[in-house]
Tab-separated table of C-alpha atoms in Angstrom:
chain	number	residue	atom	x	y	z
A	1	MET	CA	-4.421	-21.650	29.354
A	2	ASN	CA	-2.327	-18.698	28.358
A	3	ILE	CA	-3.280	-16.432	25.458
A	4	ILE	CA	-1.120	-18.299	22.938
A	5	GLU	CA	-2.792	-21.605	23.810
A	6	ARG	CA	-6.266	-20.057	23.717
A	7	ASN	CA	-5.695	-18.540	20.296
A	8	TYR	CA	-4.138	-21.749	19.013
A	9	PHE	CA	-7.297	-23.735	19.744
A	10	ARG	CA	-9.487	-20.953	18.346
A	11	LEU	CA	-7.594	-21.016	15.062
A	12	LEU	CA	-7.694	-24.818	15.030
A	13	ARG	CA	-11.477	-24.863	15.517
A	14	ALA	CA	-11.923	-22.220	12.814
A	15	GLY	CA	-9.594	-23.958	10.356
A	16	ALA	CA	-10.788	-27.526	10.834
A	17	TYR	CA	-14.470	-27.112	11.651
A	18	GLY	CA	-15.322	-23.668	10.309
A	19	SER	CA	-16.456	-22.325	13.679
A	20	GLU	CA	-16.664	-18.587	14.349
A	21	GLU	CA	-13.938	-17.570	16.776
A	22	ALA	CA	-12.912	-14.285	18.372
A	23	ILE	CA	-9.115	-13.988	18.390
A	24	GLU	CA	-7.388	-12.112	21.220
A	25	PRO	CA	-4.697	-9.510	20.380
A	26	MET	CA	-1.112	-10.752	20.634
A	27	SER	CA	2.375	-9.296	20.300
A	28	ARG	CA	4.809	-10.080	17.482
A	29	TRP	CA	6.674	-12.505	19.783
A	30	LYS	CA	3.497	-14.375	20.761
A	31	TRP	CA	2.412	-14.798	17.148
A	32	GLY	CA	5.866	-16.199	16.460
A	33	GLN	CA	5.502	-18.621	19.374
A	34	LEU	CA	2.095	-19.764	18.126
A	35	LEU	CA	3.538	-20.461	14.683
A	36	ALA	CA	6.437	-22.362	16.274
A	37	ILE	CA	3.971	-24.659	18.082
A	38	ALA	CA	2.031	-25.183	14.842
A	39	HIS	CA	5.294	-26.063	13.091
A	40	LYS	CA	6.235	-28.567	15.787
A	41	LEU	CA	2.817	-30.247	15.472
A	42	ASP	CA	2.810	-30.053	11.647
A	43	MET	CA	-0.359	-27.941	11.739
A	44	GLU	CA	0.728	-24.702	10.065
A	45	ALA	CA	-1.475	-25.219	7.013
A	46	LEU	CA	-4.568	-26.191	9.000
A	47	LEU	CA	-4.192	-23.232	11.380
A	48	GLY	CA	-3.538	-21.044	8.350
A	49	ASP	CA	-7.096	-21.863	7.269
A	50	GLY	CA	-8.205	-20.569	10.663
A	51	VAL	CA	-6.239	-17.355	10.137
A	52	LYS	CA	-7.965	-16.833	6.780
A	53	ALA	CA	-11.372	-17.428	8.370
A	54	CYS	CA	-10.642	-14.802	11.042
A	55	ALA	CA	-8.690	-12.391	8.838
A	56	ASN	CA	-11.287	-9.603	8.990
A	57	GLN	CA	-11.123	-9.360	12.762
A	58	PHE	CA	-9.429	-6.230	14.106
A	59	PHE	CA	-7.138	-8.150	16.481
A	60	VAL	CA	-5.834	-10.575	13.847
A	61	GLN	CA	-2.845	-8.430	12.985
A	62	ILE	CA	-0.062	-10.881	12.277
A	63	PRO	CA	3.417	-9.345	11.856
A	64	THR	CA	4.680	-9.380	8.263
A	65	ASN	CA	7.623	-11.689	8.929
A	66	VAL	CA	5.411	-14.223	10.731
A	67	SER	CA	2.784	-14.028	7.972
A	68	GLU	CA	5.448	-14.666	5.325
A	69	GLN	CA	6.801	-17.658	7.258
A	70	TRP	CA	3.241	-18.983	7.617
A	71	THR	CA	2.546	-18.652	3.897
A	72	GLU	CA	5.820	-20.344	3.020
A	73	ALA	CA	5.121	-23.212	5.458
A	74	THR	CA	1.613	-23.671	4.035
A	75	LEU	CA	2.873	-23.790	0.443
A	76	SER	CA	5.551	-26.271	1.464
A	77	ALA	CA	2.933	-28.477	3.167
A	78	GLU	CA	0.742	-28.352	0.046
A	79	HIS	CA	3.632	-29.357	-2.213
A	80	ARG	CA	4.573	-32.253	0.084
A	81	HIS	CA	0.977	-33.421	0.197
A	82	GLN	CA	0.567	-33.139	-3.579
A	83	ALA	CA	3.638	-35.301	-4.227
A	84	ALA	CA	2.796	-37.822	-1.505
A	85	SER	CA	-0.866	-38.167	-2.489
A	86	ALA	CA	0.129	-38.943	-6.079
A	87	ASP	CA	2.422	-41.724	-4.808
A	88	VAL	CA	-0.260	-43.055	-2.437
A	89	ALA	CA	-2.790	-43.226	-5.278
A	90	THR	CA	-0.272	-44.988	-7.553
A	91	LEU	CA	0.699	-47.557	-4.905
A	92	LEU	CA	-2.893	-48.415	-4.078
A	93	GLN	CA	-3.814	-48.592	-7.764
A	94	GLN	CA	-0.983	-51.050	-8.386
A	95	GLN	CA	-2.024	-53.202	-5.447
A	96	ALA	CA	-5.692	-53.152	-6.454
A	97	SER	CA	-4.771	-54.040	-10.054
A	98	GLY	CA	-2.912	-57.050	-8.667
A	99	GLN	CA	-6.104	-58.277	-6.964
A	100	LEU	CA	-4.648	-57.596	-3.500
A	101	ARG	CA	-7.588	-55.521	-2.170
A	102	PRO	CA	-5.733	-52.882	-0.129
A	103	ILE	CA	-7.843	-51.131	2.547
A	104	LEU	CA	-6.510	-47.664	3.362
A	105	THR	CA	-6.644	-46.749	7.044
A	106	GLY	CA	-5.069	-44.201	9.385
A	107	LEU	CA	-4.380	-40.544	8.628
A	108	TRP	CA	-4.520	-40.910	4.835
A	109	ALA	CA	-8.076	-42.207	5.086
A	110	THR	CA	-9.137	-39.345	7.359
A	111	GLN	CA	-7.583	-36.448	5.447
A	112	ALA	CA	-10.232	-36.667	2.731
A	113	LEU	CA	-12.825	-35.449	5.277
A	114	TYR	CA	-11.156	-32.044	5.740
A	115	PRO	CA	-12.174	-28.882	3.851
A	116	THR	CA	-8.687	-28.790	2.301
A	117	PRO	CA	-7.179	-32.302	2.374
A	118	ALA	CA	-3.794	-30.914	1.320
A	119	HIS	CA	-3.628	-29.090	4.667
A	120	HIS	CA	-3.695	-32.359	6.602
A	121	ARG	CA	-0.353	-33.796	7.654
A	122	THR	CA	1.437	-36.306	5.461
A	123	GLY	CA	2.942	-39.369	7.093
A	124	GLN	CA	2.931	-43.137	7.190
A	125	VAL	CA	0.598	-44.890	4.776
A	126	SER	CA	-1.257	-47.679	6.615
A	127	ILE	CA	-2.772	-50.406	4.442
A	128	TYR	CA	-4.858	-53.251	5.834
A	129	PHE	CA	-5.067	-56.600	4.054
A	130	PRO	CA	-8.037	-58.545	5.453
A	131	TYR	CA	-7.084	-61.786	3.701
A	132	THR	CA	-3.872	-63.670	4.501
A	133	THR	CA	-2.998	-64.811	0.977
A	134	GLN	CA	-3.316	-61.308	-0.454
A	135	GLY	CA	-1.408	-59.809	2.469
A	136	ASN	CA	1.481	-62.249	2.038
A	137	LYS	CA	1.685	-61.493	-1.674
A	138	ALA	CA	1.696	-57.750	-0.946
A	139	ASP	CA	4.542	-58.294	1.533
A	140	GLU	CA	6.556	-60.231	-1.061
A	141	LEU	CA	6.222	-57.385	-3.541
A	142	ALA	CA	7.159	-54.843	-0.863
A	143	ARG	CA	10.309	-56.769	0.111
A	144	ALA	CA	11.292	-57.043	-3.546
A	145	ASN	CA	10.997	-53.253	-3.770
A	146	ASP	CA	12.752	-52.525	-0.452
A	147	ALA	CA	15.391	-54.984	0.771
A	148	GLU	CA	15.445	-53.199	4.138
A	149	ALA	CA	11.749	-53.835	4.892
A	150	THR	CA	11.226	-54.760	8.545
A	151	SER	CA	8.601	-56.698	10.504
A	152	PRO	CA	8.300	-55.657	14.164
A	153	ASN	CA	5.902	-58.608	14.489
A	154	LYS	CA	4.198	-61.143	12.220
A	155	HIS	CA	1.192	-58.858	11.692
A	156	VAL	CA	3.032	-55.781	10.391
A	157	LEU	CA	5.523	-54.933	7.640
A	158	HIS	CA	7.247	-51.548	7.326
A	159	TYR	CA	8.998	-50.474	4.126
A	160	LYS	CA	9.754	-47.542	1.842
A	161	TRP	CA	8.085	-46.988	-1.524
A	162	GLN	CA	8.869	-43.938	-3.689
A	163	GLY	CA	10.024	-42.178	-0.537
A	164	LEU	CA	6.797	-43.010	1.320
A	165	SER	CA	6.839	-44.737	4.674
A	166	VAL	CA	4.357	-47.607	4.225
A	167	GLU	CA	2.885	-50.062	6.696
A	168	HIS	CA	1.105	-53.301	5.798
A	169	ARG	CA	-1.258	-54.534	8.487
A	170	HIS	CA	-2.429	-58.137	8.582
A	171	GLN	CA	-4.457	-57.290	11.657
A	172	LEU	CA	-6.275	-53.979	11.531
A	173	LEU	CA	-5.329	-53.219	15.154
A	174	GLN	CA	-3.269	-54.785	17.917
A	175	LEU	CA	-3.215	-54.272	21.676
A	176	SER	CA	-0.585	-55.297	24.232
A	177	ASN	CA	-3.147	-56.823	26.590
A	178	LYS	CA	-3.715	-60.338	25.184
A	179	LEU	CA	-7.267	-60.631	26.478
A	180	ASN	CA	-8.214	-57.231	25.085
A	181	ASN	CA	-6.443	-58.026	21.831
A	182	HIS	CA	-8.470	-61.221	21.463
A	183	THR	CA	-11.670	-59.251	22.131
A	184	LEU	CA	-10.641	-56.590	19.632
A	185	LYS	CA	-9.914	-59.217	16.978
A	186	ASP	CA	-13.377	-60.739	17.490
A	187	ILE	CA	-15.023	-57.315	17.217
A	188	ILE	CA	-13.186	-56.476	13.992
A	189	GLU	CA	-13.839	-59.841	12.338
A	190	LYS	CA	-17.567	-59.643	13.068
A	191	GLU	CA	-17.907	-55.989	12.055
A	192	TRP	CA	-15.889	-56.595	8.897
A	193	LEU	CA	-18.474	-59.136	7.780
A	194	GLU	CA	-21.469	-56.992	8.801
A	195	GLY	CA	-20.392	-53.411	8.180
A	196	GLY	CA	-18.793	-53.544	4.756
A	197	THR	CA	-16.379	-50.822	3.667
A	198	SER	CA	-16.413	-47.191	2.549
A	199	HIS	CA	-14.550	-45.201	-0.103
A	200	ILE	CA	-12.676	-41.921	-0.490
A	201	THR	CA	-11.096	-40.280	-3.516
A	202	ILE	CA	-7.386	-39.475	-3.764
A	203	ARG	CA	-6.133	-37.845	-6.968
A	204	GLY	CA	-9.253	-38.954	-8.811
A	205	GLN	CA	-8.891	-42.555	-7.741
A	206	ARG	CA	-11.566	-44.347	-5.713
A	207	ILE	CA	-9.907	-45.863	-2.636
A	208	GLU	CA	-11.453	-48.483	-0.346
A	209	THR	CA	-11.384	-47.631	3.367
A	210	VAL	CA	-12.823	-48.883	6.638
A	211	ALA	CA	-16.560	-48.213	7.134
A	212	PRO	CA	-17.441	-45.292	9.490
A	213	THR	CA	-18.479	-47.276	12.597
A	214	LEU	CA	-15.368	-49.430	12.586
A	215	ALA	CA	-13.252	-46.428	11.586
A	216	MET	CA	-14.303	-44.680	14.799
A	217	LEU	CA	-13.197	-47.694	16.835
A	218	VAL	CA	-9.877	-47.662	14.954
A	219	ALA	CA	-9.413	-43.976	15.805
A	220	LEU	CA	-10.247	-44.511	19.497
A	221	VAL	CA	-7.839	-47.442	19.772
A	222	GLU	CA	-5.142	-45.442	17.991
A	223	MET	CA	-5.793	-42.676	20.515
A	224	VAL	CA	-5.210	-45.162	23.351
A	225	LYS	CA	-1.989	-46.487	21.803
A	226	SER	CA	-0.633	-43.036	20.964
A	227	THR	CA	-1.531	-41.577	24.355
A	228	LEU	CA	0.191	-44.367	26.261
A	229	SER	CA	3.277	-44.155	24.030
A	230	ASN	CA	3.817	-40.450	23.428
A	231	GLY	CA	1.012	-38.547	25.119
A	232	ILE	CA	-2.219	-37.312	23.562
A	233	SER	CA	-2.064	-36.706	19.807
A	234	LEU	CA	-3.823	-33.479	18.843
A	235	TRP	CA	-4.023	-34.724	15.251
A	236	ILE	CA	-5.835	-37.934	16.221
A	237	LEU	CA	-8.184	-35.931	18.451
A	238	THR	CA	-8.923	-33.481	15.620
A	239	ASP	CA	-9.484	-36.415	13.249
A	240	ILE	CA	-11.976	-37.984	15.684
A	241	GLY	CA	-13.820	-34.667	15.798
A	242	MET	CA	-13.861	-34.477	11.996
A	243	MET	CA	-15.195	-38.045	11.769
A	244	LEU	CA	-18.003	-37.185	14.188
A	245	ARG	CA	-18.925	-34.089	12.165
A	246	GLN	CA	-18.660	-35.658	8.707
A	247	LEU	CA	-19.549	-39.326	9.286
A	248	GLY	CA	-21.529	-39.332	12.529
A	249	ASP	CA	-24.861	-39.895	10.811
A	250	ARG	CA	-23.457	-43.126	9.323
A	251	MET	CA	-22.140	-44.545	12.603
A	252	ASP	CA	-23.777	-47.061	14.934
A	253	PHE	CA	-22.996	-45.535	18.326
A	254	VAL	CA	-24.720	-48.348	20.212
A	255	LYS	CA	-22.093	-50.677	18.774
A	256	ILE	CA	-19.282	-48.258	19.547
A	257	GLU	CA	-20.411	-47.935	23.176
A	258	SER	CA	-20.577	-51.705	23.545
A	259	TRP	CA	-17.072	-52.071	22.088
A	260	ILE	CA	-15.704	-49.468	24.489
A	261	GLU	CA	-17.232	-51.419	27.381
A	262	ARG	CA	-15.859	-54.751	26.198
A	263	LEU	CA	-12.357	-53.322	25.756
A	264	HIS	CA	-12.476	-51.450	29.106
A	265	PHE	CA	-11.694	-48.156	27.372
A	266	ASN	CA	-14.395	-46.209	29.235
A	267	ARG	CA	-12.023	-43.792	30.931
A	268	MET	CA	-10.065	-43.087	27.749
A	269	ALA	CA	-13.311	-42.505	25.855
A	270	LEU	CA	-14.392	-40.109	28.593
A	271	LEU	CA	-11.063	-38.277	28.387
A	272	THR	CA	-11.494	-37.996	24.613
A	273	ALA	CA	-14.982	-36.568	25.113
A	274	GLN	CA	-13.674	-34.032	27.635
A	275	LEU	CA	-11.022	-32.879	25.176
A	276	LEU	CA	-13.522	-32.601	22.327
A	277	THR	CA	-15.942	-30.541	24.431
A	278	GLY	CA	-13.353	-28.577	26.399
A	279	LEU	CA	-10.949	-27.702	23.585
A	280	LEU	CA	-12.461	-28.358	20.164
A	281	GLY	CA	-15.893	-26.814	20.680
A	282	PHE	CA	-18.087	-29.915	20.634
A	283	SER	CA	-21.252	-30.216	22.686
A	284	ALA	CA	-21.813	-33.285	24.878
A	285	ASP	CA	-24.610	-34.336	22.508
A	286	GLU	CA	-22.096	-34.501	19.641
A	287	VAL	CA	-20.069	-37.221	21.391
A	288	PRO	CA	-22.733	-39.955	21.670
A	289	PHE	CA	-20.333	-42.795	22.447
A	290	VAL	CA	-20.014	-41.428	26.008
A	291	ARG	CA	-23.262	-41.310	27.983
A	292	GLN	CA	-21.961	-40.835	31.511
A	293	PRO	CA	-21.568	-37.251	32.788
A	294	LEU	CA	-18.349	-35.700	31.567
A	295	GLY	CA	-17.454	-34.213	34.928
A	296	LYS	CA	-14.700	-31.623	35.257
A	297	ALA	CA	-11.341	-32.124	33.583
A	298	ASP	CA	-8.252	-29.985	34.077
A	299	ILE	CA	-8.602	-28.528	30.595
A	300	ASP	CA	-5.745	-26.055	30.996
A	301	ALA	CA	-3.285	-28.820	31.860
A	302	LEU	CA	-4.610	-31.019	29.070
A	303	ALA	CA	-4.295	-28.171	26.560
A	304	SER	CA	-0.677	-27.608	27.550
A	305	SER	CA	-0.010	-31.328	27.194
A	306	LEU	CA	-1.495	-31.468	23.690
A	307	LEU	CA	0.541	-28.467	22.546
A	308	GLY	CA	3.666	-29.579	24.374
A	309	THR	CA	4.006	-26.137	25.953
A	310	ARG	CA	4.550	-27.407	29.487
A	311	GLY	CA	6.173	-30.782	28.987
A	312	GLY	CA	3.218	-33.157	29.325
A	313	THR	CA	4.250	-36.844	29.319
A	314	ALA	CA	2.555	-40.089	28.351
A	315	ALA	CA	2.980	-41.524	31.876
A	316	ARG	CA	0.381	-39.204	33.381
A	317	PHE	CA	-2.311	-40.748	31.155
A	318	SER	CA	-1.692	-44.407	32.038
A	319	ARG	CA	-4.483	-44.296	34.628
A	320	TYR	CA	-7.007	-43.836	31.819
A	321	CYS	CA	-6.252	-47.312	30.483
A	322	LEU	CA	-4.495	-49.321	33.167
A	323	GLY	CA	-4.807	-52.762	31.569
A	324	GLU	CA	-3.244	-51.738	28.284
A	325	SER	CA	-0.678	-49.530	30.005
A	326	MET	CA	0.575	-52.300	32.294
A	327	MET	CA	0.798	-54.886	29.491
A	328	GLY	CA	2.544	-52.382	27.246
A	329	ALA	CA	5.120	-51.661	29.964
A	330	LEU	CA	5.636	-55.397	30.523
A	331	ALA	CA	6.103	-56.007	26.791
A	332	SER	CA	8.617	-53.165	26.627
A	333	LEU	CA	10.533	-54.592	29.586
A	334	THR	CA	10.572	-58.049	27.970
A	335	ARG	CA	11.960	-56.602	24.735
A	336	SER	CA	14.628	-54.725	26.678
A	337	ILE	CA	15.718	-57.880	28.505
A	338	GLY	CA	15.821	-59.755	25.187
A	339	ASN	CA	18.063	-57.077	23.689
A	340	ILE	CA	20.435	-57.308	26.653
A	341	GLU	CA	20.665	-61.096	26.298
A	342	GLU	CA	21.457	-60.770	22.601
């Protein structure tokens, strides 16, 4: 890793997890480059927390113009989050009042775990409806609100509400590999009955979310899907780390290990563990869903891929989950052929 990359991960660890980090001295241009990467990844506010934590260090001398840009970006992120969180709370309150039982999942469920939730990214609101009748009614209301609502498949509806990008899920997760998808569906249905749910608070409202053990599986599967589509997501990785730190004592890691085995996600889980230990400051003992030796990963190359500083692509990670990668490629090819025929 170069100095910009090293300092980026130091500030990320300090901002997200409160770790003590020693920042290396950088030039005006390098500080500007670091902020540009943070902007591209929508992490200015979170790294700004890291800057505050390390502000008393002699080498944290950020040029005035960069500092002003950073402050402005952080305030902008806070304002966006404040407006979006109010809309999220209102939408979920309306759905709950209509006896629809919305279950919040994805990034909006995870942001509540951070020291400053407003410094998490805003983005698509993912809502899971575990019961078909309620899910169908929620879809009807969504289509009445947004005539341009779309369904990429029968299990998902995308629409706009008060400027929010919202997703209704009738299955909590889906995989391209049919056998794995069937296994995943069985796991979720059984755990849903046994594990119950959890709750977070958004704008003073109590919101129902997925319970910690199942939430970790959701995050790991989302990591697989994101990695095979667009490359490794640093946000999802950071969220997994935050879940381990904040919810780990409420997770059943024996279950999680067994699910990873059944879904053949061992190599992706190992890659996730290597990234957590190699880049985000976790010890091997803090990642209990991987028991095999971590081995040696090319951390420098992985760091560059996460930050997008050296053009990392999703294709290089397909070997970590061959079954899902091959079925995803086949599904994409089938869709392409269908579009040509139309």
